[in-house]
Short mmCIF file of C-alpha atoms in Angstrom, two decimals:
data_model
loop_
_atom_site.label_atom_id
_atom_site.label_comp_id
_atom_site.label_asym_id
_atom_site.label_seq_id
_atom_site.Cartn_x
_atom_site.Cartn_y
_atom_site.Cartn_z
CA MET K 34 12.08 -8.68 9.73
CA THR K 35 12.79 -11.94 11.81
CA THR K 36 10.58 -15.09 11.48
CA THR K 37 7.61 -15.35 13.83
CA GLY K 38 8.07 -17.58 16.46
CA VAL K 39 5.19 -19.61 15.28
CA GLU K 40 7.35 -20.68 11.74
CA ASP K 41 10.05 -21.18 14.21
CA HIS K 42 8.09 -23.60 15.94
CA GLU K 43 6.73 -25.27 12.45
CA ALA K 44 10.50 -25.36 11.13
CA ALA K 45 11.58 -27.39 14.03
CA GLY K 46 9.17 -30.02 13.39
CA GLY K 47 8.87 -31.87 16.98
CA PRO K 48 7.04 -35.16 17.09
CA TRP K 49 2.59 -35.37 17.79
CA TRP K 50 1.88 -32.48 19.27
CA TRP K 51 4.77 -30.92 20.73
CA GLY K 52 5.91 -28.14 18.86
CA ARG K 53 9.84 -28.22 19.31
CA ARG K 54 11.90 -31.67 20.28
CA ARG K 55 13.43 -30.33 22.82
CA SER K 56 10.16 -29.71 24.59
CA ALA K 57 8.90 -33.31 23.75
CA ALA K 58 12.71 -34.50 25.89
CA PHE K 59 11.83 -32.37 28.33
CA ASP K 60 8.05 -33.56 29.28
CA VAL K 61 9.06 -37.40 29.00
CA GLY K 62 12.34 -36.31 31.42
CA LEU K 63 9.77 -34.80 34.06
CA ALA K 64 7.50 -38.10 33.31
CA VAL K 65 10.62 -40.59 33.47
CA ALA K 66 10.79 -38.91 36.90
CA SER K 67 7.55 -38.17 38.44
CA ALA K 68 6.90 -42.10 37.32
CA ALA K 69 10.08 -43.14 39.29
CA GLU K 70 8.29 -41.07 42.16
CA CYS K 71 5.21 -42.44 42.22
CA GLY K 72 6.37 -45.89 41.64
CA ALA K 73 8.62 -45.55 45.36
CA GLU K 74 5.67 -44.15 46.58
CA GLY K 75 3.43 -46.65 45.38
CA VAL K 76 5.07 -49.58 47.51
CA ALA K 77 4.05 -47.74 50.46
CA PHE K 78 0.77 -47.32 49.17
CA ALA K 79 0.29 -50.86 48.43
CA GLY K 80 1.82 -51.89 52.34
CA ARG K 81 -1.09 -49.65 54.19
CA ALA K 82 -3.88 -50.84 51.39
CA GLY K 83 -2.98 -54.43 51.89
CA LEU K 84 -2.64 -54.73 48.04
CA PRO K 85 0.37 -56.57 46.02
CA VAL K 86 3.57 -54.48 45.89
CA ALA K 87 4.20 -54.79 42.09
CA LEU K 88 0.65 -53.89 41.68
CA GLY K 89 1.27 -50.56 43.90
CA VAL K 90 4.50 -49.48 41.73
CA VAL K 91 2.62 -50.55 38.82
CA LEU K 92 -0.39 -48.26 40.01
CA GLY K 93 2.34 -45.91 40.77
CA VAL K 94 4.18 -45.19 37.73
CA VAL K 95 1.21 -45.48 35.78
CA ALA K 96 -0.05 -42.79 37.54
CA GLY K 97 3.04 -40.70 37.37
CA SER K 98 3.75 -41.24 32.98
CA VAL K 99 0.53 -39.61 32.75
CA LEU K 100 2.68 -36.35 33.14
CA VAL K 101 3.73 -36.96 29.42
CA LEU K 102 0.69 -35.53 28.52
CA ARG K 103 0.43 -32.17 30.36
CA ARG K 104 0.72 -29.82 27.51
CA ARG K 105 -1.77 -31.44 25.36
CA TRP K 106 -4.58 -32.78 27.85
CA PRO K 107 -3.38 -30.42 31.32
CA ILE K 108 -6.49 -31.06 32.81
CA ALA K 109 -6.59 -35.19 32.49
CA VAL K 110 -2.81 -34.85 34.65
CA VAL K 111 -4.71 -32.80 37.15
CA LEU K 112 -7.48 -35.24 37.90
CA VAL K 113 -5.14 -37.74 37.70
CA SER K 114 -3.21 -35.98 40.31
CA ILE K 115 -5.99 -35.05 42.12
CA ALA K 116 -6.97 -38.86 42.20
CA VAL K 117 -3.57 -40.13 43.47
CA THR K 118 -3.71 -37.76 46.38
CA PRO K 119 -5.44 -39.91 48.89
CA ALA K 120 -3.00 -42.89 48.34
CA ASN K 121 -0.01 -39.65 49.17
CA MET K 122 1.75 -40.16 45.91
CA GLY K 123 2.39 -37.73 43.10
CA PHE K 124 4.01 -34.92 44.31
CA LEU K 125 5.71 -34.11 41.10
CA LEU K 126 2.92 -35.30 38.88
CA THR K 127 0.74 -32.18 41.35
CA VAL K 128 3.20 -29.05 41.13
CA VAL K 129 3.52 -29.67 37.42
CA GLY K 130 0.33 -30.38 36.64
CA LEU K 131 -1.28 -27.40 38.30
CA TYR K 132 1.50 -25.40 36.14
CA SER K 133 0.72 -26.71 33.18
CA LEU K 134 -2.76 -26.14 33.30
CA ALA K 135 -2.37 -22.29 34.65
CA ALA K 136 -0.13 -21.73 31.87
CA SER K 137 -2.35 -23.44 29.59
CA ASP K 138 -5.39 -21.64 27.91
CA VAL K 139 -7.76 -23.38 29.60
CA PRO K 140 -11.12 -21.36 30.71
CA ARG K 141 -10.20 -19.87 34.03
CA ARG K 142 -13.25 -21.07 36.07
CA ILE K 143 -11.98 -24.54 35.46
CA THR K 144 -8.31 -23.85 36.17
CA GLY K 145 -9.81 -22.12 39.71
CA ALA K 146 -12.38 -25.44 40.02
CA LEU K 147 -9.60 -28.10 39.61
CA ALA K 148 -6.90 -25.68 41.24
CA GLY K 149 -9.42 -25.50 44.47
CA MET K 150 -10.11 -29.57 44.19
CA SER K 151 -6.41 -30.03 44.49
CA LEU K 152 -6.22 -27.81 47.12
CA ALA K 153 -8.99 -29.50 48.71
CA GLY K 154 -7.65 -32.97 48.54
CA THR K 155 -4.14 -32.41 49.88
CA MET K 156 -5.62 -30.07 52.66
CA ILE K 157 -7.65 -32.77 53.76
CA VAL K 158 -5.15 -36.07 53.37
CA THR K 159 -2.58 -33.71 55.22
CA PHE K 160 -4.81 -33.42 58.01
CA VAL K 161 -6.04 -36.68 58.19
CA ARG K 162 -1.86 -37.78 58.31
CA SER K 163 -1.00 -35.48 60.73
CA GLN K 164 -4.26 -36.42 63.12
CA GLN K 165 -3.06 -40.14 62.89
CA ASP K 166 0.58 -39.19 63.44
CA MET K 167 -0.45 -37.47 65.98
CA VAL K 168 -3.06 -40.45 67.37
CA GLN K 169 0.07 -42.72 67.48
CA GLY K 170 2.45 -40.58 69.29
CA ASP K 171 4.69 -39.81 66.55
CA LEU K 172 4.16 -36.15 66.93
CA GLU K 173 3.25 -34.67 70.13
CA LEU K 174 2.62 -30.78 69.52
CA GLY K 175 -0.40 -29.18 70.42
CA GLU K 176 -3.63 -29.47 68.71
CA TRP K 177 -3.36 -26.15 66.90
CA PHE K 178 -0.22 -27.69 64.81
CA VAL K 179 -2.23 -30.26 62.49
CA PRO K 180 -4.91 -27.56 60.50
CA PHE K 181 -1.82 -25.39 60.31
CA VAL K 182 0.36 -27.67 58.65
CA ALA K 183 -2.98 -28.69 56.51
CA VAL K 184 -3.21 -25.36 55.30
CA THR K 185 0.31 -24.69 55.14
CA ALA K 186 1.39 -28.05 53.20
CA SER K 187 -1.87 -27.58 50.53
CA LEU K 188 -1.12 -23.79 50.23
CA GLY K 189 2.63 -24.50 49.66
CA VAL K 190 1.93 -27.68 47.01
CA THR K 191 -0.89 -25.49 44.83
CA ALA K 192 -0.08 -21.45 45.41
CA PRO K 193 3.46 -21.38 43.77
CA PRO K 194 2.71 -23.59 40.73
CA LEU K 195 -0.82 -22.16 40.04
CA LEU K 196 0.62 -18.79 40.56
CA LEU K 197 3.68 -19.17 38.72
CA GLY K 198 1.87 -20.64 36.05
CA LEU K 199 -0.57 -18.00 35.37
CA TYR K 200 2.87 -15.43 35.13
CA VAL K 201 3.73 -17.69 32.42
CA GLY K 202 1.13 -18.15 30.99
CA ALA K 203 -0.25 -14.28 30.53
CA ARG K 204 3.25 -13.58 29.59
CA ARG K 205 3.46 -16.09 26.68
CA ARG K 206 0.32 -14.77 25.71
CA LEU K 207 1.19 -11.47 25.73
CA MET K 208 3.83 -12.63 23.23
CA GLU K 209 1.92 -14.38 21.31
CA SER K 210 -0.09 -11.09 20.72
CA LEU K 211 2.60 -8.81 20.36
CA ARG K 212 4.47 -11.47 17.43
CA GLU K 213 0.99 -11.18 15.87
CA ARG K 214 1.01 -7.92 15.87
CA ALA K 215 4.33 -7.61 14.45
CA ASP K 216 3.46 -9.95 11.95
CA SER K 217 0.10 -7.80 11.31
CA LEU K 218 2.31 -4.77 11.07
CA GLU K 219 5.14 -6.28 8.85
CA ARG K 220 2.19 -7.53 6.50
CA GLU K 221 0.38 -3.95 6.13
CA LEU K 222 3.92 -2.28 6.00
CA GLN K 223 4.46 -5.04 2.45
CA LEU K 224 0.66 -3.62 1.43
CA LEU K 225 1.72 -0.52 2.16
CA ALA K 226 4.77 -0.59 0.15
CA GLU K 227 2.48 -2.71 -2.97
CA ARG K 228 0.39 0.57 -3.09
CA ALA K 229 3.03 3.10 -2.83
CA GLU K 230 4.97 1.33 -5.38
CA GLU K 231 1.31 1.42 -7.71
CA ARG K 232 0.97 5.11 -7.21
CA ALA K 233 4.42 5.74 -7.99
CA GLU K 234 4.34 3.95 -11.35
CA TRP K 235 0.99 5.69 -12.08
CA ALA K 236 2.37 8.53 -10.97
CA ARG K 237 5.39 7.27 -13.41
CA ASN K 238 2.94 6.96 -16.24
CA GLU K 239 1.18 10.34 -15.70
CA GLU K 240 4.34 12.43 -15.67
CA ARG K 241 4.98 10.70 -19.07
CA THR K 242 1.86 11.55 -20.43
CA ARG K 243 1.80 15.25 -19.12
CA ILE K 244 5.80 15.64 -20.59
CA ALA K 245 5.07 13.91 -23.96
CA ARG K 246 1.65 16.63 -24.32
CA GLU K 247 3.77 19.52 -22.91
CA MET K 248 6.19 19.10 -25.20
CA HIS K 249 3.54 18.22 -28.10
CA ASP K 250 2.42 22.06 -27.39
CA VAL K 251 5.24 23.75 -27.60
CA VAL K 252 6.70 22.28 -31.20
CA ALA K 253 4.33 20.55 -33.17
CA HIS K 254 2.43 23.56 -33.95
CA ARG K 255 5.50 25.62 -34.96
CA VAL K 256 6.73 22.86 -36.96
CA SER K 257 3.98 22.60 -38.78
CA LEU K 258 4.13 25.90 -39.79
CA MET K 259 7.70 25.38 -40.97
CA VAL K 260 7.12 22.62 -42.66
CA VAL K 261 3.96 23.85 -44.73
CA HIS K 262 6.27 27.32 -45.22
CA ALA K 263 8.70 25.14 -46.52
CA ALA K 264 6.24 23.11 -49.01
CA ALA K 265 5.54 26.48 -49.94
CA LEU K 266 8.77 28.03 -50.16
CA GLN K 267 9.51 25.38 -52.51
CA ALA K 268 6.75 25.79 -55.12
CA VAL K 269 7.34 29.55 -55.70
CA ALA K 270 11.18 29.60 -55.39
CA ARG K 271 11.40 29.84 -58.97
CA LYS K 272 8.14 31.82 -59.97
CA ASP K 273 7.81 35.36 -57.29
CA PRO K 274 11.59 35.05 -55.53
CA GLU K 275 9.63 37.84 -53.95
CA LYS K 276 7.65 35.53 -51.97
CA ALA K 277 9.48 33.02 -51.21
CA VAL K 278 12.43 35.04 -49.38
CA ARG K 279 9.04 36.08 -47.26
CA ASN K 280 8.45 32.46 -46.31
CA ALA K 281 12.01 31.75 -45.88
CA ALA K 282 12.18 34.58 -43.29
CA LEU K 283 8.48 33.12 -42.06
CA VAL K 284 10.85 29.74 -41.46
CA GLY K 285 13.64 31.63 -39.69
CA ASP K 286 11.35 33.57 -37.21
CA MET K 287 9.45 30.25 -36.75
CA GLY K 288 12.09 28.01 -35.97
CA ARG K 289 13.93 30.12 -33.77
CA GLN K 290 11.12 30.53 -31.75
CA ALA K 291 10.02 26.38 -31.64
CA LEU K 292 14.17 26.18 -30.63
CA THR K 293 14.00 29.66 -28.12
CA GLU K 294 10.75 27.21 -26.59
CA LEU K 295 12.67 24.37 -26.35
CA ARG K 296 15.76 25.49 -25.53
CA GLU K 297 13.67 27.25 -22.23
CA MET K 298 11.98 23.86 -21.81
CA LEU K 299 15.21 21.54 -21.66
CA GLY K 300 17.17 24.55 -19.62
CA VAL K 301 14.36 24.10 -16.81
CA LEU K 302 14.83 20.60 -16.79
CA ARG K 303 18.91 21.18 -16.65
CA THR K 304 17.91 23.35 -13.53
CA GLY K 305 16.11 20.98 -11.89
CA GLU K 306 18.43 18.27 -12.06
CA ALA K 307 20.95 20.36 -10.75
CA VAL K 308 19.33 21.70 -8.01
CA ARG K 309 18.82 17.93 -6.79
CA GLY K 310 22.55 17.21 -6.74
CA GLU K 311 23.66 14.19 -8.63
CA SER K 312 20.98 11.87 -8.16
CA PRO K 313 18.37 11.85 -10.88
CA ALA K 314 15.31 14.14 -10.38
CA PRO K 315 11.93 12.66 -9.73
CA LEU K 316 9.82 12.15 -12.94
CA ALA K 317 7.40 14.29 -10.95
CA ALA K 318 9.70 17.77 -10.76
CA VAL K 319 10.63 16.71 -14.34
CA GLY K 320 6.83 16.48 -15.45
CA GLU K 321 6.11 19.84 -13.36
CA ALA K 322 9.59 21.28 -14.75
CA ALA K 323 7.99 20.58 -18.77
CA ALA K 324 4.78 22.13 -17.59
CA ALA K 325 6.44 25.18 -17.01
CA ALA K 326 8.56 25.26 -19.54
CA ALA K 327 5.84 24.57 -21.85
CA SER K 328 3.32 26.53 -20.31
CA ARG K 329 4.75 29.84 -19.10
CA ALA K 330 1.56 30.72 -17.81
CA GLN K 331 2.61 33.14 -15.30
CA THR K 332 4.97 34.78 -16.87
CA GLU K 333 4.34 37.88 -19.27
CA ASP K 334 4.61 36.39 -22.72
CA GLY K 335 3.07 33.50 -21.78
CA PRO K 336 0.37 32.22 -24.25
CA CYS K 337 -3.09 33.37 -23.62
CA LEU K 338 -6.66 34.48 -25.46
CA ALA K 339 -5.04 37.73 -26.10
CA ASP K 340 -2.28 36.04 -28.24
CA LEU K 341 -5.15 34.52 -30.83
CA GLU K 342 -4.53 37.21 -33.40
CA GLU K 343 -0.93 36.37 -33.64
CA LEU K 344 -1.57 32.70 -34.12
CA LEU K 345 -4.25 32.95 -36.48
CA GLY K 346 -1.73 35.34 -38.42
CA GLN K 347 0.93 32.56 -38.69
CA SER K 348 -1.62 30.14 -40.20
CA ARG K 349 -2.79 32.97 -42.72
CA SER K 350 0.65 33.74 -43.44
CA ALA K 351 0.88 29.91 -44.29
CA GLY K 352 -1.87 30.70 -46.37
CA MET K 353 -5.45 29.31 -44.73
CA ALA K 354 -8.40 31.12 -44.45
CA VAL K 355 -8.80 31.78 -41.16
CA VAL K 356 -12.31 33.26 -39.83
CA LEU K 357 -12.50 34.54 -36.18
CA SER K 358 -15.73 35.47 -34.12
CA VAL K 359 -16.15 36.28 -30.88
CA GLU K 360 -18.90 36.38 -28.73
CA GLY K 361 -19.13 38.19 -24.98
CA GLU K 362 -16.59 40.18 -23.05
CA PRO K 363 -13.80 38.84 -21.54
CA ALA K 364 -13.58 37.83 -18.14
CA GLY K 365 -10.39 37.38 -15.99
CA TYR K 366 -9.83 34.02 -16.61
CA PRO K 367 -7.04 31.97 -14.30
CA ALA K 368 -4.17 31.26 -16.24
CA GLU K 369 -4.33 28.04 -17.02
CA VAL K 370 -8.11 28.29 -18.38
CA GLU K 371 -6.80 31.12 -20.95
CA GLN K 372 -3.84 29.13 -21.41
CA THR K 373 -5.55 25.62 -22.17
CA ALA K 374 -7.62 27.63 -24.47
CA TYR K 375 -5.38 28.59 -26.41
CA ARG K 376 -3.90 25.29 -26.88
CA VAL K 377 -7.36 23.80 -27.92
CA ILE K 378 -7.34 26.75 -30.72
CA GLN K 379 -3.76 25.36 -31.86
CA GLU K 380 -4.17 22.16 -31.97
CA GLY K 381 -7.04 22.75 -33.65
CA LEU K 382 -5.45 25.10 -36.36
CA THR K 383 -2.14 22.84 -36.51
CA ASN K 384 -4.81 20.06 -37.73
CA VAL K 385 -6.06 21.92 -40.12
CA HIS K 386 -2.25 22.40 -41.94
CA LYS K 387 -1.64 18.83 -40.98
CA HIS K 388 -5.16 16.88 -43.20
CA ALA K 389 -6.75 20.05 -44.50
CA SER K 390 -4.48 22.06 -46.77
CA GLY K 391 -6.34 24.98 -48.04
CA ALA K 392 -9.86 24.29 -45.98
CA LYS K 393 -11.27 27.52 -45.20
CA THR K 394 -11.48 27.40 -41.15
CA TYR K 395 -13.63 29.12 -38.81
CA VAL K 396 -12.40 30.14 -35.11
CA ARG K 397 -15.09 30.74 -32.77
CA LEU K 398 -14.59 31.45 -28.89
CA ALA K 399 -17.62 32.76 -26.66
CA HIS K 400 -17.24 34.47 -23.67
CA ARG K 401 -20.38 33.10 -21.45
CA GLY K 402 -19.81 34.29 -17.65
CA ALA K 403 -19.16 31.13 -16.06
CA GLU K 404 -17.49 29.77 -18.66
CA VAL K 405 -15.51 29.98 -22.01
CA ALA K 406 -16.04 28.05 -25.20
CA MET K 407 -14.02 27.85 -28.38
CA GLN K 408 -14.52 25.75 -31.64
CA VAL K 409 -12.25 25.62 -34.23
CA GLU K 410 -14.19 24.33 -37.54
CA ASN K 411 -12.76 23.52 -41.35
CA GLU K 412 -14.73 23.23 -44.46
CA PRO K 413 -13.27 20.04 -46.63
CA PRO K 414 -10.13 21.05 -48.35
CA PRO K 415 -10.67 22.49 -52.10
CA GLU K 416 -10.40 19.60 -54.96
CA GLY K 417 -7.20 19.67 -56.90
CA VAL K 418 -5.48 21.11 -54.04
CA ARG K 419 -2.82 18.85 -52.91
CA ASP K 420 -0.65 19.01 -50.09
CA GLU K 421 2.51 19.41 -50.74
CA ALA K 422 3.64 19.39 -47.08
CA ARG K 423 2.51 16.14 -45.77
CA LEU K 424 2.74 16.40 -42.56
CA PRO K 425 2.64 13.30 -40.29
CA SER K 426 0.37 12.65 -37.64
CA GLY K 427 0.39 10.72 -34.01
CA GLY K 428 -2.59 11.06 -32.94
CA ASN K 429 -1.58 12.54 -29.54
CA GLY K 430 -2.52 16.27 -30.23
CA LEU K 431 -6.62 15.68 -29.92
CA VAL K 432 -5.83 13.11 -26.71
CA GLY K 433 -4.03 15.49 -25.42
CA MET K 434 -6.20 18.20 -25.66
CA LYS K 435 -8.95 16.24 -24.33
CA GLU K 436 -6.84 15.52 -20.92
CA ARG K 437 -6.24 19.24 -20.75
CA VAL K 438 -10.14 20.15 -20.77
CA GLY K 439 -11.10 17.27 -18.70
CA ALA K 440 -8.55 18.35 -16.08
CA LEU K 441 -9.96 21.33 -15.55
CA GLY K 442 -13.49 19.97 -15.37
CA GLY K 443 -14.17 20.99 -18.76
CA VAL K 444 -15.91 19.08 -21.76
CA PHE K 445 -13.87 18.94 -25.18
CA VAL K 446 -15.55 17.21 -28.03
CA SER K 447 -14.30 16.51 -31.56
CA GLY K 448 -15.28 15.25 -35.00
CA PRO K 449 -16.43 15.40 -38.42
CA THR K 450 -18.74 17.85 -39.53
CA ASP K 451 -21.69 16.34 -41.88
CA ALA K 452 -20.48 19.15 -44.85
CA GLY K 453 -16.85 17.04 -44.75
CA GLY K 454 -14.62 18.96 -42.54
CA PHE K 455 -13.36 18.30 -39.00
CA ARG K 456 -15.15 20.26 -35.70
CA VAL K 457 -13.40 20.43 -32.75
CA SER K 458 -14.92 22.20 -29.69
CA ALA K 459 -13.76 22.59 -25.95
CA VAL K 460 -16.17 24.40 -23.12
CA ILE K 461 -14.31 25.22 -19.63
CA PRO K 462 -15.38 26.46 -16.14
CA ALA K 463 -14.27 30.08 -15.77
CA GLY K 464 -12.58 29.22 -12.51
CA ARG K 465 -12.07 26.00 -10.47
#
């Protein structure tokens, strides 16, 4: 947007109270013209008053030069013009002074009072001069002509500059108001742009976190089981070839499942980009695609609480002793509630594989009508058991589960038990 008028004035750097050099030059020119006029009229005034001509000229020049102050002190200029009205001088001073007064920010009651004084003064002086001319015989008209001339002359000198000044002042104030409104709008737009950028950055961070969480849910559990089975395969390859074959088959199945889920996610992401053309897909859309591909909550084969036996069977096949207990009758939970409960149990089992290989694990699921609660607790790993898998841990699984449960209005708690094991618990409302 363009700069405001105030900024333009400041950039021009006019002297003293003038905002621009052009305004200063214009006012000085008016003051010179007014001083010349009043100085010339001072000669006649000195003759009528019986004063030295030089004194009359000096008084006229000083009075006319006051016009240079019209922007700074318009009231003083009008008062001087009223004061010199009886001397029959200062026509330019009166006209420009009234215009400057009306165009300024002086209260309207003061403007009206000074305009009335100027009108009365001009009318009286014109009436007296016209009456003197009638008496001296310079004018031979009817008696009605004197008041007519006085009223007409006073209105002609006072009304036009006053009305013009009021119009210009109102227009100037309107322009300043519009300029201030434009500046305010520009500031608001900048503030909105900054807030939009902050919201966009927050959304990007949230989507990055969600994508990381969904990728972890899709891949981490199956890959962890693959590593566990691979370690077991390495241990029994020579001692028990048949068991090694079974473990190898399990590793292959889990690898294919992990690849299928990962391929599905990447396919959805690429499809989202292709739909949007050549421009990259917004991160929010990527996050939605990742969540849809990871959860598959609305599809037939999406993970849910009914798939717990299969999930526990995979852990049992990896050598984990898992005990499942279910309380209450399952209700028709929303898909996101069932998937979150499934993911909590899955993450708990994955942590047991990573940090407590060989430990007995208890999985508890409670249906309480208005909410569903789940818990995964493991005992301390047996002494002397060596962890062949050496699974790495980034510490993001529990954070992701806490975010998932919190997003549904639930409570997530995890931590070590007094017996030396570890417990993961969550309570999720049945509906939102």
